[in-house]
Amino acid sequence: MREEILKNVKTSFIGKNIVYKSITDSTNNLAKQNLDLPSGTVFVADIQTNGRGRSGKSWISDNKDGLWMSILLKPDISPERLSCLTLVAGFAVLKALQYFVDAEVYIKWPNDIVIENKKVCGILCELINQDNIGTNVVCGIGINVSTDTFPDEISDIATSVKNACQNKLTREEIASEVINQFEPLYVEYIKNGFDNLVCEYKNYCITLNKNIKLVLGNEHSEGFAFDVNSSGELVVRCGDKTLNVSCGEVSVRGLYGYV
Ligand code: BTN
């Protein structure tokens, strides 16, 4: 796994150091336990026994059908300026999959990657708040690569790269390309913020120009999503109000389904 990924990595720091485990609870946890390793270290596992998703949900990854990886990053900027990093990570995966897959690939705001209206990748970015160690972020990426069937409860909303394209891609090929796409986007974001990236991000954002449902705990509201601003917020018209919705606060659904 490690050598296969390294072989195609063309970056200067992300993915230069790769920690591989055949089995671990969660590659995000593994990264958090290894904050002494250099920025750009990638943690990858065949199997996660406790894969974690957003909003405290679990992420099915107790199999070798997906790419389960986390990137440890030590950006030299304050945590308040990192709110778009999770969108940047999604953008990198989008570009990596576009490189391989014939089908149209989209981003469901903020960072689910969608093919044929189903989710193929989820991203969980975690900021580590510890005194005296600077800013550490773990960017966890889960891509369903060769999964044929999903459990009933998610079969309507989940897909895999294999379902979407005829080529038999390996997890390693996809990992290298995600790393190659991630680095330039990350460097640009840390240097100049999201301003120069937002325009292209919006071209692929399937949430835009749609009626959506915002879900915050038990509260639901409906609105029309019409923009993503340079702070990475989804701009939603709700009746006569315009809301700037930050990721992390809410989950977004299509009015009639997942997208
Ligand atoms: C989501 O809910 O959409 C986010 C899913 C993130 C899954 C990845 S798999 C690698 C990394 N390790 C984890 O435990 N979670 C992330």
Coordinates of C-alpha atoms and ligand atoms in Angstrom, one line a residue:
M1 CA 0.0 0.0 0.0
R2 CA 2.6 2.5 1.1
E3 CA 5.0 2.0 -1.8
E4 CA 2.2 1.9 -4.3
I5 CA 0.9 5.3 -3.1
L6 CA 4.4 6.9 -2.9
K7 CA 5.2 5.7 -6.5
N8 CA 2.8 8.2 -8.0
V9 CA 3.1 11.1 -5.5
K10 CA 4.4 14.3 -7.1
T11 CA 4.2 16.7 -4.2
S12 CA 6.8 18.4 -2.1
F13 CA 5.4 17.6 1.4
I14 CA 1.9 16.1 1.5
G15 CA 2.2 12.3 1.3
K16 CA 6.0 12.3 1.5
N17 CA 5.6 10.4 4.8
I18 CA 3.0 7.7 4.8
V19 CA 1.9 5.6 7.9
Y20 CA 0.1 2.4 6.9
K21 CA -1.8 0.1 9.1
S22 CA -3.7 -3.0 8.0
I23 CA -6.2 -2.3 10.8
T24 CA -6.9 0.6 13.1
D25 CA -9.9 2.1 14.8
S26 CA -9.9 5.3 12.8
T27 CA -7.1 6.9 10.7
N28 CA -8.2 10.3 12.2
N29 CA -7.5 8.9 15.6
L30 CA -4.2 7.5 14.5
A31 CA -3.2 10.9 13.1
K32 CA -4.2 12.6 16.4
Q33 CA -2.0 10.1 18.3
N34 CA 1.0 11.1 16.1
L35 CA 1.0 14.9 16.1
D36 CA 4.8 14.8 16.4
L37 CA 5.1 13.6 12.8
P38 CA 5.6 16.2 10.1
S39 CA 2.9 18.3 8.4
G40 CA 1.6 16.4 5.3
T41 CA 2.0 12.9 6.9
V42 CA -0.7 10.6 5.5
F43 CA -2.3 7.8 7.6
V44 CA -4.0 5.1 5.7
A45 CA -5.5 1.8 6.7
D46 CA -7.1 -1.2 5.0
I47 CA -9.8 -1.5 7.7
Q48 CA -11.2 0.8 10.3
T49 CA -13.0 -0.7 13.2
N50 CA -14.5 2.6 14.4
G51 CA -14.6 4.8 11.3
R52 CA -16.1 8.2 12.2
G53 CA -18.3 10.4 10.1
R54 CA -19.6 14.0 10.6
S55 CA -22.2 14.8 13.3
G56 CA -21.1 11.9 15.5
K57 CA -22.2 9.3 13.0
S58 CA -20.2 6.2 12.2
W59 CA -18.6 5.6 8.8
I60 CA -18.8 2.1 7.5
S61 CA -15.2 1.1 6.8
D62 CA -14.6 -2.3 8.3
N63 CA -13.7 -3.6 4.8
K64 CA -11.0 -3.2 2.2
D65 CA -13.4 -1.8 -0.4
G66 CA -12.6 1.9 0.3
L67 CA -9.8 4.3 0.8
W68 CA -9.6 5.4 4.4
M69 CA -7.0 8.0 4.9
S70 CA -6.2 11.1 7.0
I71 CA -3.8 13.9 6.3
L72 CA -2.1 15.6 9.2
L73 CA -1.6 19.4 8.5
K74 CA 0.1 22.0 10.6
P75 CA -0.9 25.3 8.9
D76 CA 1.0 28.4 10.1
I77 CA -2.2 30.4 10.4
S78 CA -4.7 30.9 13.2
P79 CA -7.5 28.4 13.6
E80 CA -10.2 31.0 12.8
R81 CA -8.8 31.2 9.3
L82 CA -9.3 27.5 8.6
S83 CA -13.0 27.4 8.2
C84 CA -12.8 26.5 4.5
L85 CA -10.2 23.8 4.8
T86 CA -12.9 21.2 4.8
L87 CA -14.3 22.6 1.5
V88 CA -10.7 22.6 0.1
A89 CA -10.3 18.9 1.0
G90 CA -13.6 18.2 -0.9
F91 CA -12.4 20.1 -3.9
A92 CA -9.1 18.1 -4.0
V93 CA -11.1 14.8 -3.9
L94 CA -13.4 16.1 -6.6
K95 CA -10.5 16.9 -8.9
A96 CA -8.8 13.6 -8.2
L97 CA -12.0 11.7 -9.1
Q98 CA -12.6 13.9 -12.2
Y99 CA -9.1 12.8 -13.3
F100 CA -10.2 9.1 -13.4
V101 CA -14.0 9.0 -13.8
D102 CA -16.0 9.6 -17.0
A103 CA -19.2 10.4 -15.1
E104 CA -19.9 13.9 -13.8
V105 CA -18.6 14.5 -10.3
Y106 CA -20.0 17.1 -8.0
I107 CA -19.6 18.5 -4.5
K108 CA -22.6 18.6 -2.2
W109 CA -21.8 21.6 0.1
P110 CA -19.7 21.6 2.1
N111 CA -17.7 18.5 1.0
D112 CA -19.6 15.3 0.2
I113 CA -18.5 14.1 -3.2
V114 CA -21.4 13.0 -5.4
I115 CA -21.7 10.9 -8.5
E116 CA -25.1 10.2 -10.1
N117 CA -26.8 11.9 -7.1
K118 CA -25.2 9.5 -4.6
K119 CA -22.4 10.0 -2.1
V120 CA -19.0 8.5 -3.0
C121 CA -16.8 10.2 -0.5
G122 CA -17.2 11.8 2.9
I123 CA -14.7 14.1 4.7
L124 CA -14.2 14.7 8.4
C125 CA -11.7 17.5 9.3
E126 CA -10.8 17.9 12.9
L127 CA -9.0 20.8 14.5
I128 CA -6.8 19.7 17.4
N129 CA -7.0 22.2 20.3
Q130 CA -4.0 21.8 22.5
D131 CA -1.8 24.5 24.0
N132 CA 1.8 24.9 22.9
I133 CA 1.7 22.7 19.9
G134 CA 0.5 25.2 17.2
T135 CA -2.4 24.5 14.9
N136 CA -2.9 20.9 14.0
V137 CA -5.7 19.7 11.7
V138 CA -6.5 16.2 10.7
C139 CA -8.3 15.8 7.4
G140 CA -10.0 12.4 7.1
I141 CA -11.1 11.2 3.7
G142 CA -13.3 8.2 3.1
I143 CA -13.8 7.1 -0.5
N144 CA -16.0 4.1 -1.5
V145 CA -13.8 2.5 -4.2
S146 CA -14.9 -1.0 -5.1
T147 CA -18.0 -1.4 -2.9
D148 CA -20.7 -3.4 -4.8
T149 CA -23.5 -3.2 -2.3
F150 CA -24.3 -1.0 0.6
P151 CA -26.5 -1.7 3.7
D152 CA -30.2 -1.1 3.0
E153 CA -30.3 2.1 5.1
I154 CA -27.8 3.9 2.8
S155 CA -28.2 2.0 -0.5
D156 CA -30.3 4.9 -1.9
I157 CA -27.7 7.5 -1.2
A158 CA -24.3 5.8 -1.4
T159 CA -22.2 4.7 -4.4
S160 CA -18.7 3.7 -5.2
V161 CA -16.1 4.7 -7.8
K162 CA -16.5 1.2 -9.3
N163 CA -20.2 1.7 -9.7
A164 CA -19.6 4.9 -11.5
C165 CA -16.8 4.0 -13.9
Q166 CA -15.8 0.9 -15.8
N167 CA -12.0 1.2 -15.1
K168 CA -10.9 -0.9 -12.1
L169 CA -9.1 1.8 -10.1
T170 CA -7.0 0.9 -7.1
R171 CA -7.2 2.6 -3.7
E172 CA -3.5 3.4 -4.1
E173 CA -4.0 5.2 -7.5
I174 CA -6.8 7.2 -6.0
A175 CA -4.8 8.1 -2.9
S176 CA -1.8 9.4 -4.9
E177 CA -4.1 11.6 -7.0
V178 CA -5.9 12.9 -4.0
I179 CA -2.6 13.9 -2.5
N180 CA -1.4 15.4 -5.8
Q181 CA -4.5 17.5 -6.0
F182 CA -4.6 18.4 -2.4
E183 CA -1.2 20.1 -2.1
P184 CA -1.5 23.0 -4.5
L185 CA -5.1 23.8 -3.3
Y186 CA -4.0 23.7 0.3
V187 CA -0.9 25.9 -0.4
E188 CA -3.1 28.4 -2.2
Y189 CA -5.7 28.4 0.5
I190 CA -3.2 28.9 3.3
K191 CA -1.5 31.7 1.4
N192 CA -4.5 33.6 0.0
G193 CA -7.6 32.2 1.6
F194 CA -10.6 30.8 -0.3
D195 CA -11.1 33.8 -2.6
N196 CA -9.3 32.4 -5.6
L197 CA -10.8 29.0 -5.3
V198 CA -14.5 29.7 -4.6
C199 CA -15.4 30.5 -8.2
E200 CA -14.3 27.1 -9.5
Y201 CA -15.6 25.3 -6.4
K202 CA -19.1 26.8 -7.2
N203 CA -19.0 25.4 -10.7
Y204 CA -19.1 21.9 -9.2
C205 CA -21.4 22.6 -6.3
I206 CA -24.6 20.6 -6.8
T207 CA -26.3 22.3 -3.9
L208 CA -26.5 25.7 -5.6
N209 CA -29.6 27.0 -7.2
K210 CA -31.8 24.4 -5.5
N211 CA -34.4 24.4 -2.8
I212 CA -32.9 22.8 0.2
K213 CA -33.7 21.7 3.7
L214 CA -31.5 22.9 6.6
V215 CA -31.4 20.6 9.5
L216 CA -30.1 21.9 12.8
G217 CA -30.7 19.3 15.6
N218 CA -34.5 18.9 15.6
E219 CA -35.1 22.1 13.7
H220 CA -35.8 22.0 10.0
S221 CA -36.1 25.0 7.7
E222 CA -36.4 25.3 3.9
G223 CA -34.7 27.8 1.6
F224 CA -33.1 28.4 -1.7
A225 CA -29.3 28.0 -1.9
F226 CA -27.9 30.5 -4.3
D227 CA -24.3 31.2 -3.4
V228 CA -21.2 30.1 -1.6
N229 CA -19.2 33.0 -0.3
S230 CA -15.4 33.4 0.1
S231 CA -15.8 32.3 3.7
G232 CA -17.1 29.0 2.5
E233 CA -20.6 29.7 3.8
L234 CA -23.7 28.6 1.9
V235 CA -25.9 31.6 1.2
V236 CA -29.6 30.7 1.5
R237 CA -32.7 32.7 0.9
C238 CA -35.3 31.8 3.5
G239 CA -38.5 33.8 3.0
D240 CA -37.4 37.4 3.2
K241 CA -34.2 36.6 5.1
T242 CA -30.8 35.7 3.7
L243 CA -28.8 33.3 5.8
N244 CA -25.0 32.7 5.7
V245 CA -24.8 29.1 6.8
S246 CA -21.4 27.8 8.1
C247 CA -20.5 24.2 7.7
G248 CA -20.5 22.3 11.0
E249 CA -23.6 24.1 12.1
V250 CA -26.2 22.4 10.0
S251 CA -26.7 19.6 7.6
V252 CA -28.2 20.3 4.2
R253 CA -30.6 18.0 2.3
G254 CA -32.3 18.4 -1.1
L255 CA -36.0 19.0 -0.7
Y256 CA -36.8 15.6 -2.2
G257 CA -33.7 13.5 -1.3
Y258 CA -30.1 13.4 -0.4
V259 CA -28.9 16.0 -3.1
Ligands
BTN1 C1 -18.9 11.9 6.6 O1 -19.6 11.8 7.5 O2 -19.3 12.2 5.5 C2 -17.4 11.9 6.8 C3 -16.8 10.6 6.7 C4 -15.3 10.6 6.9 C5 -14.7 9.2 6.9 C6 -13.2 9.2 6.9 S1 -12.5 7.6 6.6 C7 -10.9 8.1 7.0 C8 -11.1 9.0 8.3 N1 -11.2 8.2 9.5 C9 -12.4 8.3 10.1 O3 -12.7 7.7 11.1 N2 -13.2 9.1 9.4 C10 -12.5 9.6 8.2

